[in-house]
Amino acid sequence: MADLTLTIDGGTVTVPEGSTILDAVRSVGGDLPTLCHGPTLEPANVCRVCMVEVEGAGALVPSCSRVVDEGMVVHTDTDRARHSRTVVMELLASSADLERVDDRFSAWMEDHGADPARFTGATIEGRPAKVHDDLYVRDYARCILCYRCVDACGEQHQNTFAITVAGRGFDAHISTEFDVALPDSACVYCGNCIAVCPTGALEGKIAWDMKEAGTWDIDRQEVTRTVCSYCGVGCNLDIHTQEGAIVDVTSPEDHDVTLGNLCIKGRFGWSFVVSVDE
Amino acid sequence: MDLRLLSERPSAEERSAVDALLGSPERGDGRVAVGGHAVRARRHLLLPALHALQDAAGAITRGGVAYISERLSIPPTDVFGVASFYELFEVDGPGGVTERPCDDIACMGRGVAPVGAGTHVEPSACLGQCDRGPAVLRHEPGRGYTVRTGGAIGGPIHQPRSQLRLLRRVGAVDPTSLDAYLDSGGFEALAKAKAMGGEAVIAELEASGLRGRGGAAFPVGRKWDGVRRAAGDKVVIANGDESEPGTFKDRVVMEDDPFAVVEALALFGFVTGAKEGFIYVRGEYPTAAARLEAAVAAAGERGLLDLAIEVRRGAGAYICGEETALFASIEGFRGEPRQKPPFPNEAGVFGRPTGINNIETLVTVLEVLRIGGATFAELGTEGSTGPKLFCVSGDVDRPGVYEVEFGATGRDLLDLAGGVAAGRALGAVLFGGAAGVFGGDDALDVPLTFEDTRAARLTIGAGALIVFDDTTDFEPVVERIARFFSDESCGQCVPCRVGTVRQGESLQRMFSNPASTPLEVRLLGDLAKAMDDSSICGLGRTASLAVRSAIDLGLVGAAHG
Ligand SMILES: Cc1cc2nc3c(=O)[nH]c(=O)nc-3n(C[C@H](O)[C@H](O)[C@H](O)COP(=O)(O)O)c2cc1C
Ligand code: SF4
Ligand code: SF4
Ligand code: SF4
Ligand code: FES
Ligand code: FES
């Protein structure tokens, strides 16, 4: 594939054809905020926290999805781009509970000086979490509608189509059909939606309970890589333990076959053990 | 993918309504639907199937959703997600009759129309009947939609017929008769096009200077040429979703000159090489849809069409007029706009190269062919050629669709409409509808051309002029506009989904506590910049225009601004 050259904030950068602006920025050690962009998913293009200025384009462009053109001139740090990113962060944080969002994102909010208190009004914060079983919790007061879980459950990973975006505008939300409880839906409890959720809206039951109780402490946790023994596929498992107890199981995103996905046995098999032990 | 279906079953009415659309079921029942590639390729039938359910039951029920899922091999959650997107689908609703009275800005001065006792009432945004409001859209299971207004179907034409090009058949030629259409010069443009060839048609269009009438003013010749040059199995679309408050010109054309729309789309197909076409009609326009369907059938039977045309009914979503959202809607997905590029002529509906034009644009193409591109270019101004339809509504004596040559001013249109109603003084005019800009008396002298309105920071939009007299309280008007955008946002992108809500809240605070005006005005400015710059589509990008112009003009927030 041919290489393309572009200018980012005054510096010349060369990237392979097909790279996004975000790829190009990262290739030279820079970075931008992202939320809906998941490394294992097609860009959903919806959160708009990654916007940059491209000379010649009327509006700002999403860096996570806009593919680089030869000679493109990009500015990531103009007042205009920062203003937009800041307001979008403020709007998000004023409308949903971002307390458990990905750490990198909190750092970006601080970096941009985002002040969500400027925008008070309708919020989904405080909506009760949906706890329908012992495996995982859907705490939609934290949902920013990034579409990642829907894409992971649907045609991009799992092909189950248990969840969708329903409604429109500010009422849009993630739902099963007619909002039936998860056990009555098509859900197969693979937990692959949990793996891609950037806000803590989807969480394993044990992890969620511990976070609610304030006992979740990442500094006291260890992660052990192992291979799942339930079937012959051989998925990698990362077992997270806190003081000797299993608190979560994830799968490495950079695995080229499983892309962070698992099935119910790999992801939740341990929790039966835990519940029995208790 | 195996489908897990809901356990509820459809009623006999629901089943037969869906079967009437899809044919009788080949196979498959119980909780797991079967169906291979062929069934899934019918995903695009989802919207018509949901209409069938709503028409049968007055609601989208669980049993109905289960049945559609099974028949089309679409997961029930997906069917639910799509149904819940559209205003006209009463998901889990009570069933029975629903009435939707318009409570939007062009009707405001006339109050809200009374609704039938015992009906389910859902107030609605502009119903596109502003020339004869206040309007109500009624839905009755088994009988479909009807519109109640203060006037007749179509548009009363208040201008001498000799002045009319685009509207010359409206009210004069029977819209249900193909022979009447043929007798009045119908299908001559298509014959001419075929005789001269596609390339020559494009040359005429380029010479004509014709630009799109749907709001973006894109040169038509260039668009058609792009589609013509694209490789692949192409599609052409007539955009009749017209949902901008204060706009009803496309309805008048579709209702009263439906064959012209069909001929123009066939011409679009001939020039670009498309074999398939859609007319996407706003769900709130039942008469237009019925007349277009009849026109397509009649012209087809007479062997006048090489293009397979399907009329598709929208289901209550302003955003589906945005071209990429319209594609998603036709495909059977939620009407969410897609990031461009790719542009429609590269990858449009079903990923195929697509040409899409507004209804008025298409019928104007017929006029270009009739008189020739060069003659057409002499009409109007240099930068804005040809005739143009304007919708004048609100506080005027004779609201209606007016056809003028580009160059006419707002004052000319106001005069045509009989001036401000009851001899009152002007308060303001909203140019372009909700996505438009307020102007005062001086704005009435600006020629309504693309170039002059741009210079004066006004807009033509799709051609709406909503007139407000000097007794108007603009606070509820501006709040209604803000609510329009938060109601109609598809919800996909944050600046629009949350920004449109914050805009409305800020206005409410400002109106209830005028002392907060300076603070709120600053907040509104910050919001507007982010919405303009970072929204995916034109809805979010224009959602703050009218609000800001109302503040700038001092219609609201003046005392403390
Ligand atoms: C929110 C939104 C709503 C729109 N609604 C319509 C509509 O109802 N009818 C229409 O023709 N164009 C509408 N458009 C413009 C279309 O995207 C597209 O530009 C147009 O159909 C192209 O036709 P034209 O070139 O003939 O104007 C809308 C655009 C936006 C952003
Ligand atoms: S657990 Fe798996 S099947 Fe269930 S909603 Fe999440 S991704 Fe879909
Ligand atoms: S639940 Fe999580 S992954 Fe799903 S849309 Fe909300 S924030 Fe995104
Ligand atoms: S700007 Fe609004 S309507 Fe357009 S894609 Fe974004 S949320 Fe949807
Ligand atoms: S990260 Fe780019 S739009 Fe969300
Ligand atoms: S029909 Fe009421 S405002 Fe248009």
PDB file of N, CA and C and ligand atoms in Angstrom, chain A residues 46 48 169, chain B residues 319 322 335-338 485 488-497 500 531 534-541, ligand 4:
ATOM      1  N   VAL A  46     -20.154   8.735  16.315  1.00  0.00           N
ATOM      2  CA  VAL A  46     -21.282   9.445  16.905  1.00  0.00           C
ATOM      3  C   VAL A  46     -20.954  10.336  18.085  1.00  0.00           C
ATOM      4  N   ARG A  48     -18.373  12.385  18.784  1.00  0.00           N
ATOM      5  CA  ARG A  48     -17.842  13.686  18.348  1.00  0.00           C
ATOM      6  C   ARG A  48     -16.905  14.329  19.377  1.00  0.00           C
ATOM      7  N   GLY A 169     -33.711  10.930  19.433  1.00  0.00           N
ATOM      8  CA  GLY A 169     -33.297  12.144  20.130  1.00  0.00           C
ATOM      9  C   GLY A 169     -32.805  11.838  21.532  1.00  0.00           C
TER      10      GLY A 169
ATOM     11  N   ILE B 319     -36.017  14.017   9.986  1.00  0.00           N
ATOM     12  CA  ILE B 319     -34.638  13.701   9.613  1.00  0.00           C
ATOM     13  C   ILE B 319     -34.584  12.818   8.375  1.00  0.00           C
ATOM     14  N   GLU B 322     -33.277  14.156   5.102  1.00  0.00           N
ATOM     15  CA  GLU B 322     -31.823  14.243   4.864  1.00  0.00           C
ATOM     16  C   GLU B 322     -31.451  13.029   4.037  1.00  0.00           C
ATOM     17  N   GLY B 335     -33.710   5.796  10.715  1.00  0.00           N
ATOM     18  CA  GLY B 335     -33.372   6.891   9.813  1.00  0.00           C
ATOM     19  C   GLY B 335     -32.250   7.757  10.351  1.00  0.00           C
ATOM     20  N   GLU B 336     -31.094   7.151  10.508  1.00  0.00           N
ATOM     21  CA  GLU B 336     -29.946   7.891  11.038  1.00  0.00           C
ATOM     22  C   GLU B 336     -29.026   8.293   9.886  1.00  0.00           C
ATOM     23  N   PRO B 337     -28.704   9.580   9.799  1.00  0.00           N
ATOM     24  CA  PRO B 337     -27.791  10.021   8.748  1.00  0.00           C
ATOM     25  C   PRO B 337     -26.435   9.337   8.855  1.00  0.00           C
ATOM     26  N   ARG B 338     -25.757   9.271   7.741  1.00  0.00           N
ATOM     27  CA  ARG B 338     -24.427   8.681   7.707  1.00  0.00           C
ATOM     28  C   ARG B 338     -23.410   9.765   7.395  1.00  0.00           C
ATOM     29  N   PHE B 485     -36.420  20.837  17.066  1.00  0.00           N
ATOM     30  CA  PHE B 485     -35.132  20.182  16.815  1.00  0.00           C
ATOM     31  C   PHE B 485     -34.833  19.090  17.831  1.00  0.00           C
ATOM     32  N   GLU B 488     -36.906  16.147  16.869  1.00  0.00           N
ATOM     33  CA  GLU B 488     -36.608  15.525  15.576  1.00  0.00           C
ATOM     34  C   GLU B 488     -35.174  15.039  15.443  1.00  0.00           C
ATOM     35  N   SER B 489     -34.317  15.393  16.389  1.00  0.00           N
ATOM     36  CA  SER B 489     -32.938  14.888  16.358  1.00  0.00           C
ATOM     37  C   SER B 489     -32.991  13.369  16.329  1.00  0.00           C
ATOM     38  N   CYS B 490     -32.154  12.760  15.498  1.00  0.00           N
ATOM     39  CA  CYS B 490     -32.185  11.296  15.464  1.00  0.00           C
ATOM     40  C   CYS B 490     -31.549  10.732  16.730  1.00  0.00           C
ATOM     41  N   GLY B 491     -30.722  11.537  17.390  1.00  0.00           N
ATOM     42  CA  GLY B 491     -30.147  11.100  18.660  1.00  0.00           C
ATOM     43  C   GLY B 491     -28.787  10.463  18.536  1.00  0.00           C
ATOM     44  N   GLN B 492     -28.289  10.397  17.328  1.00  0.00           N
ATOM     45  CA  GLN B 492     -27.023   9.714  17.108  1.00  0.00           C
ATOM     46  C   GLN B 492     -25.845  10.471  17.693  1.00  0.00           C
ATOM     47  N   CYS B 493     -25.711  11.743  17.347  1.00  0.00           N
ATOM     48  CA  CYS B 493     -24.481  12.427  17.751  1.00  0.00           C
ATOM     49  C   CYS B 493     -24.743  13.372  18.923  1.00  0.00           C
ATOM     50  N   VAL B 494     -23.728  13.477  19.772  1.00  0.00           N
ATOM     51  CA  VAL B 494     -23.894  14.188  21.040  1.00  0.00           C
ATOM     52  C   VAL B 494     -24.209  15.675  20.883  1.00  0.00           C
ATOM     53  N   PRO B 495     -23.493  16.408  20.009  1.00  0.00           N
ATOM     54  CA  PRO B 495     -23.785  17.840  19.941  1.00  0.00           C
ATOM     55  C   PRO B 495     -25.245  18.115  19.624  1.00  0.00           C
ATOM     56  N   CYS B 496     -25.858  17.281  18.815  1.00  0.00           N
ATOM     57  CA  CYS B 496     -27.258  17.495  18.458  1.00  0.00           C
ATOM     58  C   CYS B 496     -28.189  16.855  19.487  1.00  0.00           C
ATOM     59  N   ARG B 497     -27.936  15.609  19.888  1.00  0.00           N
ATOM     60  CA  ARG B 497     -28.842  14.932  20.813  1.00  0.00           C
ATOM     61  C   ARG B 497     -28.967  15.694  22.125  1.00  0.00           C
ATOM     62  N   THR B 500     -29.410  20.120  21.401  1.00  0.00           N
ATOM     63  CA  THR B 500     -30.732  20.675  21.095  1.00  0.00           C
ATOM     64  C   THR B 500     -31.599  20.751  22.353  1.00  0.00           C
ATOM     65  N   MET B 531     -22.519  22.784  17.935  1.00  0.00           N
ATOM     66  CA  MET B 531     -23.522  22.074  17.120  1.00  0.00           C
ATOM     67  C   MET B 531     -23.239  22.279  15.636  1.00  0.00           C
ATOM     68  N   SER B 534     -19.729  20.318  14.765  1.00  0.00           N
ATOM     69  CA  SER B 534     -19.452  18.912  15.056  1.00  0.00           C
ATOM     70  C   SER B 534     -20.618  17.957  14.854  1.00  0.00           C
ATOM     71  N   SER B 535     -21.778  18.471  14.482  1.00  0.00           N
ATOM     72  CA  SER B 535     -22.896  17.563  14.236  1.00  0.00           C
ATOM     73  C   SER B 535     -22.653  16.787  12.948  1.00  0.00           C
ATOM     74  N   ILE B 536     -23.235  15.609  12.875  1.00  0.00           N
ATOM     75  CA  ILE B 536     -23.053  14.791  11.684  1.00  0.00           C
ATOM     76  C   ILE B 536     -23.775  15.401  10.488  1.00  0.00           C
ATOM     77  N   CYS B 537     -24.965  15.892  10.707  1.00  0.00           N
ATOM     78  CA  CYS B 537     -25.753  16.315   9.546  1.00  0.00           C
ATOM     79  C   CYS B 537     -26.326  17.707   9.714  1.00  0.00           C
ATOM     80  N   GLY B 538     -27.022  18.131   8.687  1.00  0.00           N
ATOM     81  CA  GLY B 538     -27.578  19.468   8.628  1.00  0.00           C
ATOM     82  C   GLY B 538     -28.580  19.782   9.723  1.00  0.00           C
ATOM     83  N   LEU B 539     -29.212  18.776  10.325  1.00  0.00           N
ATOM     84  CA  LEU B 539     -30.184  19.083  11.372  1.00  0.00           C
ATOM     85  C   LEU B 539     -29.477  19.764  12.538  1.00  0.00           C
ATOM     86  N   GLY B 540     -28.445  19.125  13.052  1.00  0.00           N
ATOM     87  CA  GLY B 540     -27.703  19.726  14.164  1.00  0.00           C
ATOM     88  C   GLY B 540     -27.001  21.012  13.753  1.00  0.00           C
ATOM     89  N   ARG B 541     -26.605  21.062  12.484  1.00  0.00           N
ATOM     90  CA  ARG B 541     -25.841  22.228  12.034  1.00  0.00           C
ATOM     91  C   ARG B 541     -26.698  23.466  11.852  1.00  0.00           C
TER      92      ARG B 541
HETATM   93  S1  SF4 C   4     -26.968  16.139  13.702  1.00  0.00           S
HETATM   94 FE1  SF4 C   4     -28.762  15.401  14.854  1.00  0.00          FE
HETATM   95  S2  SF4 C   4     -30.072  14.505  13.323  1.00  0.00           S
HETATM   96 FE2  SF4 C   4     -28.037  14.717  12.394  1.00  0.00          FE
HETATM   97  S3  SF4 C   4     -27.011  12.783  12.801  1.00  0.00           S
HETATM   98 FE3  SF4 C   4     -26.531  14.087  14.522  1.00  0.00          FE
HETATM   99  S4  SF4 C   4     -28.121  13.622  16.053  1.00  0.00           S
HETATM  100 FE4  SF4 C   4     -28.836  12.836  14.118  1.00  0.00          FE
END
